[in-house]
């Protein structure tokens, strides 16, 4: 069966510090991968998606970036965090073809102070 | 820009009662997803509706899709406390991306 992992689970970072969040998927090949952010009490906002290694599409302009160095690894990064980057970051995977649902990881809760 | 509106945003209902959550979206989409989120947790997939007229049921929840009206509904039958959560609808946009609604926070009270 497939599983999706995210780490860290929680993170408290000062403004201006760098960020690296990691997401890995097991038990599948060539998945579509997604990064979402959820602000407190709000819906989800798609940040990045990837259909293959090295292929990243950005949905919103921001100080975040994403990379996919391996088939089942998706990384979200920032060089300098802003207060507004605080939120719940969710990674999701979807089988190739896109007809099935997106399966979400446990999430990383980020607080920027 | 795609807009997704859920109605109501907050719903408090008694156990045993029925209710419907509505999801309206502003542009053409041939597929729609429903998710559930418990407080502080990630999202759990409930339904994938793949075509106009699709209806799916799981336990006390039933979802439907009308792509012509750009409307999906999530019907709750005989609510129980365990259904308390936030429910999100998400129509597909572009290739395979989902655009999430505002969410409906459901509280089922005894």
PDB file of N, CA and C in Angstrom, chain A residues 5 12 18 20 23 25 30 33-34 36-37 39 52 62 64-65 68 71 74 78 84 97 101 103-106 111 113:
ATOM      1  N   UNK A   5       4.760  10.581   3.755  1.00  0.00           N
ATOM      2  CA  UNK A   5       5.372  11.089   4.968  1.00  0.00           C
ATOM      3  C   UNK A   5       5.745  12.550   4.791  1.00  0.00           C
ATOM      4  N   UNK A  12       9.057  25.872  14.388  1.00  0.00           N
ATOM      5  CA  UNK A  12       8.990  27.278  14.768  1.00  0.00           C
ATOM      6  C   UNK A  12      10.275  27.936  14.290  1.00  0.00           C
ATOM      7  N   UNK A  18      15.902  30.348   6.791  1.00  0.00           N
ATOM      8  CA  UNK A  18      15.539  29.479   5.663  1.00  0.00           C
ATOM      9  C   UNK A  18      14.578  28.378   6.095  1.00  0.00           C
ATOM     10  N   UNK A  20      13.105  24.313   4.916  1.00  0.00           N
ATOM     11  CA  UNK A  20      13.098  23.125   4.064  1.00  0.00           C
ATOM     12  C   UNK A  20      12.128  22.113   4.653  1.00  0.00           C
ATOM     13  N   UNK A  23       8.759  15.881   1.789  1.00  0.00           N
ATOM     14  CA  UNK A  23       7.623  14.985   1.596  1.00  0.00           C
ATOM     15  C   UNK A  23       8.109  13.779   0.785  1.00  0.00           C
ATOM     16  N   UNK A  25       6.890   9.758  -0.675  1.00  0.00           N
ATOM     17  CA  UNK A  25       5.802   8.820  -0.927  1.00  0.00           C
ATOM     18  C   UNK A  25       6.397   7.438  -1.120  1.00  0.00           C
ATOM     19  N   UNK A  30       6.065   7.358 -10.124  1.00  0.00           N
ATOM     20  CA  UNK A  30       5.686   8.493 -10.969  1.00  0.00           C
ATOM     21  C   UNK A  30       4.389   9.174 -10.523  1.00  0.00           C
ATOM     22  N   UNK A  33       2.659  15.136  -7.563  1.00  0.00           N
ATOM     23  CA  UNK A  33       2.902  15.604  -6.198  1.00  0.00           C
ATOM     24  C   UNK A  33       2.481  17.056  -6.063  1.00  0.00           C
ATOM     25  N   UNK A  34       1.980  17.396  -4.898  1.00  0.00           N
ATOM     26  CA  UNK A  34       1.412  18.724  -4.675  1.00  0.00           C
ATOM     27  C   UNK A  34       1.850  19.263  -3.311  1.00  0.00           C
ATOM     28  N   UNK A  36       0.388  22.204  -0.673  1.00  0.00           N
ATOM     29  CA  UNK A  36      -0.670  23.134  -0.331  1.00  0.00           C
ATOM     30  C   UNK A  36      -0.311  23.851   0.977  1.00  0.00           C
ATOM     31  N   UNK A  37      -0.901  25.012   1.154  1.00  0.00           N
ATOM     32  CA  UNK A  37      -0.811  25.710   2.434  1.00  0.00           C
ATOM     33  C   UNK A  37      -2.229  26.033   2.908  1.00  0.00           C
ATOM     34  N   UNK A  39      -3.943  28.374   5.797  1.00  0.00           N
ATOM     35  CA  UNK A  39      -3.854  29.345   6.883  1.00  0.00           C
ATOM     36  C   UNK A  39      -4.903  28.988   7.929  1.00  0.00           C
ATOM     37  N   UNK A  52       6.602  15.110 -12.563  1.00  0.00           N
ATOM     38  CA  UNK A  52       7.769  14.264 -12.771  1.00  0.00           C
ATOM     39  C   UNK A  52       9.013  14.907 -12.181  1.00  0.00           C
ATOM     40  N   UNK A  62       5.511  33.942  -4.839  1.00  0.00           N
ATOM     41  CA  UNK A  62       5.798  34.034  -3.405  1.00  0.00           C
ATOM     42  C   UNK A  62       7.284  33.814  -3.199  1.00  0.00           C
ATOM     43  N   UNK A  64       8.512  31.237  -1.799  1.00  0.00           N
ATOM     44  CA  UNK A  64       8.734  29.806  -1.638  1.00  0.00           C
ATOM     45  C   UNK A  64       9.143  29.192  -2.959  1.00  0.00           C
ATOM     46  N   UNK A  65       9.830  28.066  -2.883  1.00  0.00           N
ATOM     47  CA  UNK A  65      10.191  27.308  -4.083  1.00  0.00           C
ATOM     48  C   UNK A  65      10.029  25.831  -3.787  1.00  0.00           C
ATOM     49  N   UNK A  68      11.894  18.643  -6.913  1.00  0.00           N
ATOM     50  CA  UNK A  68      11.601  17.206  -6.925  1.00  0.00           C
ATOM     51  C   UNK A  68      12.873  16.497  -7.410  1.00  0.00           C
ATOM     52  N   UNK A  71      11.920  10.705  -7.752  1.00  0.00           N
ATOM     53  CA  UNK A  71      10.551  10.441  -8.201  1.00  0.00           C
ATOM     54  C   UNK A  71       9.526  10.607  -7.095  1.00  0.00           C
ATOM     55  N   UNK A  74       9.495  15.317  -2.636  1.00  0.00           N
ATOM     56  CA  UNK A  74       9.078  16.669  -2.993  1.00  0.00           C
ATOM     57  C   UNK A  74       9.492  17.578  -1.838  1.00  0.00           C
ATOM     58  N   UNK A  78      12.430  27.811   1.331  1.00  0.00           N
ATOM     59  CA  UNK A  78      12.451  29.273   1.291  1.00  0.00           C
ATOM     60  C   UNK A  78      13.822  29.746   1.746  1.00  0.00           C
ATOM     61  N   UNK A  84       3.994  35.937   7.135  1.00  0.00           N
ATOM     62  CA  UNK A  84       2.825  35.429   6.401  1.00  0.00           C
ATOM     63  C   UNK A  84       3.012  34.001   5.894  1.00  0.00           C
ATOM     64  N   UNK A  97      -2.108  10.024 -14.208  1.00  0.00           N
ATOM     65  CA  UNK A  97      -3.367   9.939 -14.956  1.00  0.00           C
ATOM     66  C   UNK A  97      -4.402  10.894 -14.393  1.00  0.00           C
ATOM     67  N   UNK A 101      -8.277  10.321  -6.565  1.00  0.00           N
ATOM     68  CA  UNK A 101      -8.205  11.413  -5.611  1.00  0.00           C
ATOM     69  C   UNK A 101      -6.759  11.771  -5.308  1.00  0.00           C
ATOM     70  N   UNK A 103      -4.143  12.134  -2.267  1.00  0.00           N
ATOM     71  CA  UNK A 103      -3.989  11.611  -0.915  1.00  0.00           C
ATOM     72  C   UNK A 103      -3.029  12.515  -0.150  1.00  0.00           C
ATOM     73  N   UNK A 104      -3.485  12.971   0.999  1.00  0.00           N
ATOM     74  CA  UNK A 104      -2.729  13.971   1.738  1.00  0.00           C
ATOM     75  C   UNK A 104      -1.859  13.353   2.826  1.00  0.00           C
ATOM     76  N   UNK A 105      -0.703  13.998   3.028  1.00  0.00           N
ATOM     77  CA  UNK A 105       0.168  13.620   4.115  1.00  0.00           C
ATOM     78  C   UNK A 105      -0.307  14.218   5.421  1.00  0.00           C
ATOM     79  N   UNK A 106       0.398  13.921   6.504  1.00  0.00           N
ATOM     80  CA  UNK A 106      -0.023  14.391   7.834  1.00  0.00           C
ATOM     81  C   UNK A 106       0.180  15.881   8.054  1.00  0.00           C
ATOM     82  N   UNK A 111       5.239  27.833  12.243  1.00  0.00           N
ATOM     83  CA  UNK A 111       4.989  29.117  12.888  1.00  0.00           C
ATOM     84  C   UNK A 111       6.228  29.977  12.717  1.00  0.00           C
ATOM     85  N   UNK A 113       8.006  33.455  13.648  1.00  0.00           N
ATOM     86  CA  UNK A 113       7.923  34.494  14.681  1.00  0.00           C
ATOM     87  C   UNK A 113       8.827  35.679  14.367  1.00  0.00           C
TER      88      UNK A 113
END
